[in-house]
Coordinates of C-alpha atoms in Angstrom, one line a residue:
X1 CA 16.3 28.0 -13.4
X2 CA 19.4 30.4 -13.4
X3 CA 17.3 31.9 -10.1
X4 CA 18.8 28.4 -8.1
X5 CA 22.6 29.5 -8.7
X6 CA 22.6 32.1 -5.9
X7 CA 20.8 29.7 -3.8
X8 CA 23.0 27.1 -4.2
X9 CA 25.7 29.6 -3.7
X10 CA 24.3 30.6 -0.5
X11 CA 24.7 27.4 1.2
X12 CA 28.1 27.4 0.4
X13 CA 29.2 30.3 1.6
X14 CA 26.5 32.2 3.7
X15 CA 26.1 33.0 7.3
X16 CA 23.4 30.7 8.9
X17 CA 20.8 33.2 8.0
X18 CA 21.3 32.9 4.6
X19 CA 22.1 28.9 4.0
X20 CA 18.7 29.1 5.8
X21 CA 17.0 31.2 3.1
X22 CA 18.5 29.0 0.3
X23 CA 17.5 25.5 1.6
X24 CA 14.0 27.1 1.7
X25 CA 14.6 28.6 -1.6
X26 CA 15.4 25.1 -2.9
X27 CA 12.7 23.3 -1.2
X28 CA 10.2 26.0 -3.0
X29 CA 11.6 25.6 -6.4
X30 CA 11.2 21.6 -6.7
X31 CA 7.7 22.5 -6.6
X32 CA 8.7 23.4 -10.2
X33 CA 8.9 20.5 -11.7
X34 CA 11.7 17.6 -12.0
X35 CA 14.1 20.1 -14.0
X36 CA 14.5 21.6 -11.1
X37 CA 15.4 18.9 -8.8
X38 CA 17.7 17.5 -10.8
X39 CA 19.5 21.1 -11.7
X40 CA 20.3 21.4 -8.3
X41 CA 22.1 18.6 -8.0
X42 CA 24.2 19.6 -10.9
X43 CA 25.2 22.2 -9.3
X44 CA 26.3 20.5 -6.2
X45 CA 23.7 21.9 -3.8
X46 CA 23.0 18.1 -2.2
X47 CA 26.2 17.9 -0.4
X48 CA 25.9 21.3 0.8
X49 CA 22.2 20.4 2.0
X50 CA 24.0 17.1 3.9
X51 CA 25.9 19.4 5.5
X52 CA 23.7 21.1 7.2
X53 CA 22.3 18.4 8.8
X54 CA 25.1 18.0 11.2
X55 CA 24.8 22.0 11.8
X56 CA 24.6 22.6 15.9
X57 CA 21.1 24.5 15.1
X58 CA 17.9 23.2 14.9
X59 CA 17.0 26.0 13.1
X60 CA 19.3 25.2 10.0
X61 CA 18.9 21.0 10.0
X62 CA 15.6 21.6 9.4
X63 CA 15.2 23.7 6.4
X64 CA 18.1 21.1 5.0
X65 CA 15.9 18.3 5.8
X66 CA 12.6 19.8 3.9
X67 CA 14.8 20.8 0.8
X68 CA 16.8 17.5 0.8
X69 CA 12.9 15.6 0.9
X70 CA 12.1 17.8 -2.3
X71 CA 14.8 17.4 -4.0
X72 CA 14.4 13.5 -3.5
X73 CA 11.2 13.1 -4.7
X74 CA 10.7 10.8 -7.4
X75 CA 13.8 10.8 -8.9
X76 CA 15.7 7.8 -8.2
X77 CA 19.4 9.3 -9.8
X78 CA 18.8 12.3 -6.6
X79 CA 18.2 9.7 -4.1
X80 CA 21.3 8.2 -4.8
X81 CA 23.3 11.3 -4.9
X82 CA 21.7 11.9 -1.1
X83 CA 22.8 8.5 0.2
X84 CA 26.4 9.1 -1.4
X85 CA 26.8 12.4 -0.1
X86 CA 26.9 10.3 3.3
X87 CA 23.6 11.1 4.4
X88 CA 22.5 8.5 6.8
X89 CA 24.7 8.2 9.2
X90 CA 23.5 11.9 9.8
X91 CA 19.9 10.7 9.6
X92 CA 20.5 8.0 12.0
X93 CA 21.5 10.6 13.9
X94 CA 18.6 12.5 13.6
X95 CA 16.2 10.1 14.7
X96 CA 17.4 10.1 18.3
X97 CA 17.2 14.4 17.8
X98 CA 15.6 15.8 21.2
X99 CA 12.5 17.4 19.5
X100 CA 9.6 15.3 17.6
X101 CA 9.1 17.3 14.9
X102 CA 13.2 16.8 13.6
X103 CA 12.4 13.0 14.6
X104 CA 9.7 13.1 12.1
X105 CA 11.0 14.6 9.7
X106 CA 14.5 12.6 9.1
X107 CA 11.7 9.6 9.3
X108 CA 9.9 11.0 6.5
X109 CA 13.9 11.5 4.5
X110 CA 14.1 7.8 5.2
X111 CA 10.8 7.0 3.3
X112 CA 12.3 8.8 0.5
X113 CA 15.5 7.3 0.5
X114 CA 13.9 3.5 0.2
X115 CA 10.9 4.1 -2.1
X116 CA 11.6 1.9 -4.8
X117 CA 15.2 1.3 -4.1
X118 CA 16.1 -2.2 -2.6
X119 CA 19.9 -1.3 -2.3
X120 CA 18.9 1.6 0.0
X121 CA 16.1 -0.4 1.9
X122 CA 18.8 -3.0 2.7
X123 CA 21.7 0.4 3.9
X124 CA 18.6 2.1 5.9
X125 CA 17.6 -0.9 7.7
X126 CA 22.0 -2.3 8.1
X127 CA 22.4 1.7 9.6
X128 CA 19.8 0.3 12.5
X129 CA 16.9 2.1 11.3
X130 CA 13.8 -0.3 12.2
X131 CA 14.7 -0.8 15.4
X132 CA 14.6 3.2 16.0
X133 CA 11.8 4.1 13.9
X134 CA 10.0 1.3 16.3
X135 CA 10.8 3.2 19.6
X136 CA 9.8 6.1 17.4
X137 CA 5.8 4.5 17.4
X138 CA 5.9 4.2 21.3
X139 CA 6.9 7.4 21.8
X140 CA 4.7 9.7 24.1
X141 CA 5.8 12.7 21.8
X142 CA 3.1 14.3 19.8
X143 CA 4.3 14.3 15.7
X144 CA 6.8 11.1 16.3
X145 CA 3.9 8.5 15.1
X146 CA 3.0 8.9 11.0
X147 CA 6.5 9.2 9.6
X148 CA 8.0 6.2 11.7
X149 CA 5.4 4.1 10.1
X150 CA 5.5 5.4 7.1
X151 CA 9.3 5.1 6.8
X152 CA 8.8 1.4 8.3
X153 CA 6.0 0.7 5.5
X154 CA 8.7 1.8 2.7
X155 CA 11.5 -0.4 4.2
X156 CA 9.1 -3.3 4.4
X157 CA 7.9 -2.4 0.6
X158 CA 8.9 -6.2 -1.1
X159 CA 11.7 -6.9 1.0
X160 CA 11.2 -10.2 3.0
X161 CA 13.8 -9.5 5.5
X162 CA 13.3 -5.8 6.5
X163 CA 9.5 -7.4 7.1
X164 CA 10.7 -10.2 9.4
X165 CA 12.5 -8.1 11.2
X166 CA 10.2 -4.8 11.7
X167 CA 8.0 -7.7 12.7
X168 CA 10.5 -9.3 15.2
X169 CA 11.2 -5.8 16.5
X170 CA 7.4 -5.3 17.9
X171 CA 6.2 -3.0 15.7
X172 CA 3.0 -4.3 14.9
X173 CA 1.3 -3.9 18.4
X174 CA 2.0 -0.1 18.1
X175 CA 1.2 0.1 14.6
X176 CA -2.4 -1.6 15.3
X177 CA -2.9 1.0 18.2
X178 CA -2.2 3.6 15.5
X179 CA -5.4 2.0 13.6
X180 CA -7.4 4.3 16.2
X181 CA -5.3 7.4 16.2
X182 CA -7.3 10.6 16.4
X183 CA -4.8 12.1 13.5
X184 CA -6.1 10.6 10.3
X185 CA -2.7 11.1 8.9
X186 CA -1.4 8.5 11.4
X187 CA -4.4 5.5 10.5
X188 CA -3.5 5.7 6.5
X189 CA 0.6 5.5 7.2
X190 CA -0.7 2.4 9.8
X191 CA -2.8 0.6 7.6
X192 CA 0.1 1.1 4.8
X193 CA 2.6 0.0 7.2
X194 CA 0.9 -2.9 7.9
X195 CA -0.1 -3.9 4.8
X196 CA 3.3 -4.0 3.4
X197 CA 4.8 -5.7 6.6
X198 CA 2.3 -8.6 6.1
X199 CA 3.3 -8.9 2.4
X200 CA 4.8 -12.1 2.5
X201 CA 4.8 -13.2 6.3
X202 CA 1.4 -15.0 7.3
X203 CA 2.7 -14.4 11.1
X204 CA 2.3 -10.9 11.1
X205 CA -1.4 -11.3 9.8
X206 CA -1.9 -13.5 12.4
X207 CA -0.4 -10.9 14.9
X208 CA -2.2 -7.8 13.1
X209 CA -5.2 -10.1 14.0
X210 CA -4.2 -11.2 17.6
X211 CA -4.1 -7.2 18.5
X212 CA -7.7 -6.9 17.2
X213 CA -6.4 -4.8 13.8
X214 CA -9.3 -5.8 11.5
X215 CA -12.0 -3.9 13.7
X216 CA -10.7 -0.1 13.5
X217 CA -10.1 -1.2 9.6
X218 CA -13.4 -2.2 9.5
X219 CA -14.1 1.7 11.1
X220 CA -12.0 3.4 8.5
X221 CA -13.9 2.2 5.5
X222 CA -16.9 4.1 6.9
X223 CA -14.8 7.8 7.3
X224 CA -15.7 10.1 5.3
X225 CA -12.1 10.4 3.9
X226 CA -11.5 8.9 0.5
X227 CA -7.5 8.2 1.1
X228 CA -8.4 6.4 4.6
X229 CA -11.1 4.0 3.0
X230 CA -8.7 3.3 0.1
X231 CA -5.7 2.9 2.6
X232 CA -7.4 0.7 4.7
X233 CA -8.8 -1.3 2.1
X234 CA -5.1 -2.0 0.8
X235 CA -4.1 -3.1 3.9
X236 CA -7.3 -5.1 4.3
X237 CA -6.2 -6.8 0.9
X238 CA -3.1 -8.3 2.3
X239 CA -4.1 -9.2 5.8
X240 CA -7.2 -11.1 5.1
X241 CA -5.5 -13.5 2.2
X242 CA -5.9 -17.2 3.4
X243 CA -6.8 -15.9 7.2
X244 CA -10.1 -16.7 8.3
X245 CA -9.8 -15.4 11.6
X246 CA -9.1 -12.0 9.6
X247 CA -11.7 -12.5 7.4
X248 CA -14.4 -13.2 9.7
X249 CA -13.1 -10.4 12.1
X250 CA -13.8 -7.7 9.1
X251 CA -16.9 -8.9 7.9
X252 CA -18.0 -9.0 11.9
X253 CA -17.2 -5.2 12.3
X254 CA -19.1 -4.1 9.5
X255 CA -16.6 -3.5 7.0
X256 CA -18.0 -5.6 3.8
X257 CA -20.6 -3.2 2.8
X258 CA -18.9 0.1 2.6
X259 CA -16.3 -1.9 0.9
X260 CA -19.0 -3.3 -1.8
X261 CA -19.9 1.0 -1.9
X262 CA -15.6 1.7 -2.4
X263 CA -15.7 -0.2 -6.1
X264 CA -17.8 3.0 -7.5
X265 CA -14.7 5.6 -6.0
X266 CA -14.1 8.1 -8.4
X267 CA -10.3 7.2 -8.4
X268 CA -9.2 4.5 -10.3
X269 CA -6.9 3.1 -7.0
X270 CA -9.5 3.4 -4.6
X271 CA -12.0 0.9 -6.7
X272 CA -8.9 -1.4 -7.5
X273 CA -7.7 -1.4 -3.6
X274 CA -11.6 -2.4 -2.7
X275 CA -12.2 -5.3 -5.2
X276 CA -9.3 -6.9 -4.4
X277 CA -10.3 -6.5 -0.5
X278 CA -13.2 -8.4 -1.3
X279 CA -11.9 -10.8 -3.3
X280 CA -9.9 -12.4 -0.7
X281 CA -12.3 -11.9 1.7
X282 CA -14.3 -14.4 -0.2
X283 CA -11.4 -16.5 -0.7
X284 CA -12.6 -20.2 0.7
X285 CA -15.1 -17.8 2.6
X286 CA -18.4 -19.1 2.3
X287 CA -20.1 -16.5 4.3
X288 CA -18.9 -13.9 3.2
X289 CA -19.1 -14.8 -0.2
X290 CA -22.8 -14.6 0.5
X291 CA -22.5 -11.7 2.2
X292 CA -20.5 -10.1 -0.6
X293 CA -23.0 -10.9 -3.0
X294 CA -26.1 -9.7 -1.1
X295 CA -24.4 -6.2 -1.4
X296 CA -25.1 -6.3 -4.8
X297 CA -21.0 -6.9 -5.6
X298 CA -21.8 -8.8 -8.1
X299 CA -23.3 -6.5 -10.4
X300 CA -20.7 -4.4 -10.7
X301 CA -18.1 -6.9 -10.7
X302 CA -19.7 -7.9 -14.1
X303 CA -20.2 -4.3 -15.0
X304 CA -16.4 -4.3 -14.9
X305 CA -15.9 -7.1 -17.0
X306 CA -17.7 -5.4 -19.8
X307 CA -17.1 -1.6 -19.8
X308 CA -13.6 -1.3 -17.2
X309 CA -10.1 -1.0 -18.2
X310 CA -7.7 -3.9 -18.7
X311 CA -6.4 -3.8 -15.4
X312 CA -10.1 -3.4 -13.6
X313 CA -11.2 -6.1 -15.7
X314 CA -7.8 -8.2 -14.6
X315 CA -9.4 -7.3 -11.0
X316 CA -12.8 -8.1 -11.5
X317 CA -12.1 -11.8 -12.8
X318 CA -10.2 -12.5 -10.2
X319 CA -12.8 -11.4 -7.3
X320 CA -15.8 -13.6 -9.1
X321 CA -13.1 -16.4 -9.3
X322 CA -13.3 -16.2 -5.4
X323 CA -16.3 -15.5 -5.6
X324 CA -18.2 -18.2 -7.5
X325 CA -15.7 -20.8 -6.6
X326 CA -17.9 -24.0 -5.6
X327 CA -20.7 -21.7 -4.8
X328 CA -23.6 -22.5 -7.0
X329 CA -26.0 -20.1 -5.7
X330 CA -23.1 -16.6 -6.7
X331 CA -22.5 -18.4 -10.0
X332 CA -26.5 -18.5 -11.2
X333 CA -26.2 -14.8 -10.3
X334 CA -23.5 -14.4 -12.4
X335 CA -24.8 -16.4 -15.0
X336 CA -27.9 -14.1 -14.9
X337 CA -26.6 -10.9 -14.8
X338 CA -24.9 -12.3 -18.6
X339 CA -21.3 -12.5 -16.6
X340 CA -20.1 -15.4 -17.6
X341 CA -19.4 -15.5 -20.9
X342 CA -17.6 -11.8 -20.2
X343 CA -15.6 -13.8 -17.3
X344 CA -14.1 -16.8 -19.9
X345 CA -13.6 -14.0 -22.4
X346 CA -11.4 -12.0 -19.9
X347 CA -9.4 -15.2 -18.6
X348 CA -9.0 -16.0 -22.3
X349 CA -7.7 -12.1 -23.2
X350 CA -5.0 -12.3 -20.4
X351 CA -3.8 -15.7 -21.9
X352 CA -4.4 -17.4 -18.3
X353 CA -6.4 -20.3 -19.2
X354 CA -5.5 -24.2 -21.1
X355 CA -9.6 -24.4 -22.0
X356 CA -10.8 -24.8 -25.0
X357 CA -12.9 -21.8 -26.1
X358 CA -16.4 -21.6 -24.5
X359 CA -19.4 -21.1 -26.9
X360 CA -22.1 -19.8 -24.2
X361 CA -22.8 -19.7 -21.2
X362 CA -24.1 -22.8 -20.2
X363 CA -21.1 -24.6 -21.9
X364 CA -19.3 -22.9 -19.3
X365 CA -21.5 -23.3 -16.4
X366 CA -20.4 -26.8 -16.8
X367 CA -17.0 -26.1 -15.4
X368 CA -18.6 -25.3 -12.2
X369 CA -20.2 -29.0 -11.3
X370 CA -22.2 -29.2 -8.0
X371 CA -20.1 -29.4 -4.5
X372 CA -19.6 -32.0 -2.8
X373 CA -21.2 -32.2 0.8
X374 CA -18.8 -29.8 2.9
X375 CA -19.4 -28.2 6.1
X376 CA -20.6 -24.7 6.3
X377 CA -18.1 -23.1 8.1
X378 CA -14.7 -23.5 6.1
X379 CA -14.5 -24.7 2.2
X380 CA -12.1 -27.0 1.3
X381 CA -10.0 -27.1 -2.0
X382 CA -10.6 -30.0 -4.3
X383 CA -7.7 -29.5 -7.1
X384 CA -9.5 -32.2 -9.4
X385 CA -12.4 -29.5 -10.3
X386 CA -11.3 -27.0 -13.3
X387 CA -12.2 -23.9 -11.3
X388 CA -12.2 -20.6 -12.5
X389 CA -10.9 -18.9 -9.4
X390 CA -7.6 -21.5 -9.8
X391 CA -6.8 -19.7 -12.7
X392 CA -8.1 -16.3 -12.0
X393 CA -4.9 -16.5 -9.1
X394 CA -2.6 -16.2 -11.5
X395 CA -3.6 -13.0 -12.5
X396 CA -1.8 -12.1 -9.5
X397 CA 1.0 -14.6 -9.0
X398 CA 1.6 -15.1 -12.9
X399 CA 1.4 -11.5 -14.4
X400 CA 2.8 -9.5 -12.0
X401 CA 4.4 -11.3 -9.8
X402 CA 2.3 -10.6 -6.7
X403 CA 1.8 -6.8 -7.3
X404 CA -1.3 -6.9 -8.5
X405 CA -2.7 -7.9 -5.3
X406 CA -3.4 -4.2 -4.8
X407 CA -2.7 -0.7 -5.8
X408 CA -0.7 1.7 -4.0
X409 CA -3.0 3.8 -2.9
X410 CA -1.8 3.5 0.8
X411 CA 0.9 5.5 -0.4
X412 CA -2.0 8.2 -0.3
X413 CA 0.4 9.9 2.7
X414 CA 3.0 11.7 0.6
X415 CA 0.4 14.3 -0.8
X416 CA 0.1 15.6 3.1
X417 CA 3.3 16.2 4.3
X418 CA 3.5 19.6 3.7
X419 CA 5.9 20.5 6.5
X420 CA 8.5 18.3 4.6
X421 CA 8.8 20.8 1.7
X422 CA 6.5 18.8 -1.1

């Protein structure tokens, strides 16, 4: 590490050539390893690399920018040091640069600077930051697109108001149009856009919905790209929850099968993002609970149960929950494929359920009594059944406080930024 002290000293001290040289320099040794990013800002290079983003050429701010992005990544204590080194007024500043590329790139600084951090999503957004990150997605400029979203996805990242008002700023209508990009890179920062923005705000899944959204979703989960079917199967997660105009819009565009295909994904993320997808796509969903189930979902839903993880098992209760609930037809599957008994012993191992422990399987088929006569169309809830899927929810509103609607996997993006010094 004792190669970073002449960098460092170069932006102090160097011609333009040189603090050129250094920021590079820097940006290339976080590649290193965390040591590395936080020894630089031991030595002080941060405020030096603030510096040069108010430097008159373009040709210095953004080496600074790239370095400043590396150095940021990950480490919460570095992100702070950026933003207290008076770094966003300079960003703000940024954002309105003439050329696309600086545009993006103070974006993509931005994304950094909020990940994880609700103090600096709250500064970002106060510094005026959603409103030009929105002009940003309506730009006719080529490269002005991912990062916007992607910096407005991280802003809108479990912070209710910064998601009210990217919504209230008309964001969405661009970001839908993004769904059908030709750049790959700008459908996954769309869909995770999106999916964060619709969070906690039914409106903007009725919006996302309104500017047909759920169709080029629907597309993605065919592409042959594994982090644009896992992207767009996160977002699909959070716009479809109790939205039956969203759910039947999916479903109509093709989307539930590859979906059903996405739970055998070799990553981990990608099979988490898709069953909960399906799970509240079945949610009060009668035909696409039977259309979930004729993929043969249900199979390896159970599967799951028996030989997954904790948390895929967590997932997999909660998706038959949906699943089965007052369907009789899905829960003699289940009961068939031996799935019940593995369902009540999961929902007993997470410590989610008041019953009584079930001996076999038709002991607790009995908690699924007959429906009642209900139209086709729409289900109804009747709180006086004991229903599995009831307390299958609060795997996700109980344990982990919402999060474990889906995985992260829309944050797929950061891997392919490679002009912002990874």
């Amino acid at each position: 590490m004792e190669t970073l002290k002449p960098l460092i000293k170069g932006l102090k001290g160097g011609s333009s050539n040189i603090r050129i040289e250094s920021a590079v320099g820097i940006a290339n040794a976080c590649a290193e390893g965390r040591a590395y990013q936080e020894f630089i800002v031991s030595l002080g290079g941060v405020k030096h690399l603030v510096k040069m983003l108010s430097a008159e050429s373009l040709t210095e701010r953004l080496p600074a920018l790239s370095a400043l992005a590396s150095v940021a990544k990950g480490i919460p204590a570095n992100q702070e040091a950026i933003v207290n080194a008076g770094s966003l007024e300079l960003l703000m500043q940024r954002l309105e640069a003439d050329t696309a590329g600086e545009r993006s790139q103070a974006a993509f600084m931005l994304a950094r600077l909020a990940e994880g951090s609700a103090e600096h999503q709250v500064a970002i957004a106060s510094a005026g930051a959603i409103e030009r990150l929105e002009q940003m997605l309506r730009s006719e400029a080529a490269g002005d697109h991912g990062n916007a979203a992607f910096a407005l996805g991280r802003l809108a990242e479990g912070n209710v108001k910064n998601q009210m008002d990217i919504a209230d700023s008309g964001a969405i209508e661009p970001l839908c149009k993004m769904l059908s990009s030709a750049l790959e890179v700008e459908r996954i920062d769309a869909a995770f856009a999106l999916a964060r923005i619709a969070e906690s705000l039914e409106g903007s899944q009725e919006t996302v919905g309104a500017c047909q959204g759920m169709e080029p979703l629907a597309r993605a989960m065919h592409s042959e790209s594994p982090g644009e079917r896992s992207s767009a199967a996160f977002a699909v997660a959070r716009l479809v929850q109790r939205n039956r105009v969203n759910q039947d819009a999916f479903a109509a565009a093709g989307g539930i099968e590859p979906l059903m295909l996405e739970m055998s994904a070799e990553l981990k993320a990608a099979r988490r993002n898709a069953v909960f997808a399906l799970a509240y796509l079945a949610e009060g969903n009668r035909h696409n609970q039977h259309a979930i189930a004729d993929c043969g979902a249900l199979k390896t839903l159970v599967q799951f149960l028996r030989e997954g993880a904790t948390d895929e098992r967590g997932d997999a209760a909660l998706a038959l929950g949906h699943l089965l609930k007052r369907n009789e037809k899905n829960k003699e599957m289940v009961i068939n494929l031996g799935g019940m008994e593995a369902l009540m012993r999961e929902l007993r191992f997470q410590n989610l359920t008041p019953l009584s422990p079930v001996k076999g399987a038709q002991e607790l088929a009995m908690l699924f009594p007959p429906p009642p006569e209900e139209a086709e169309e729409e289900l109804e809830d009747d709180t006086a059944i004991a229903d599995i899927a009831d307390v299958a929810d609060s795997l996700v509103s109980g344990v982990t406080g919402g999060e474990r609607r889906s995985s992260n996997a829309g944050d797929a993006g950061e891997r392919r930024r490679s002009n912002v010094g990874q």
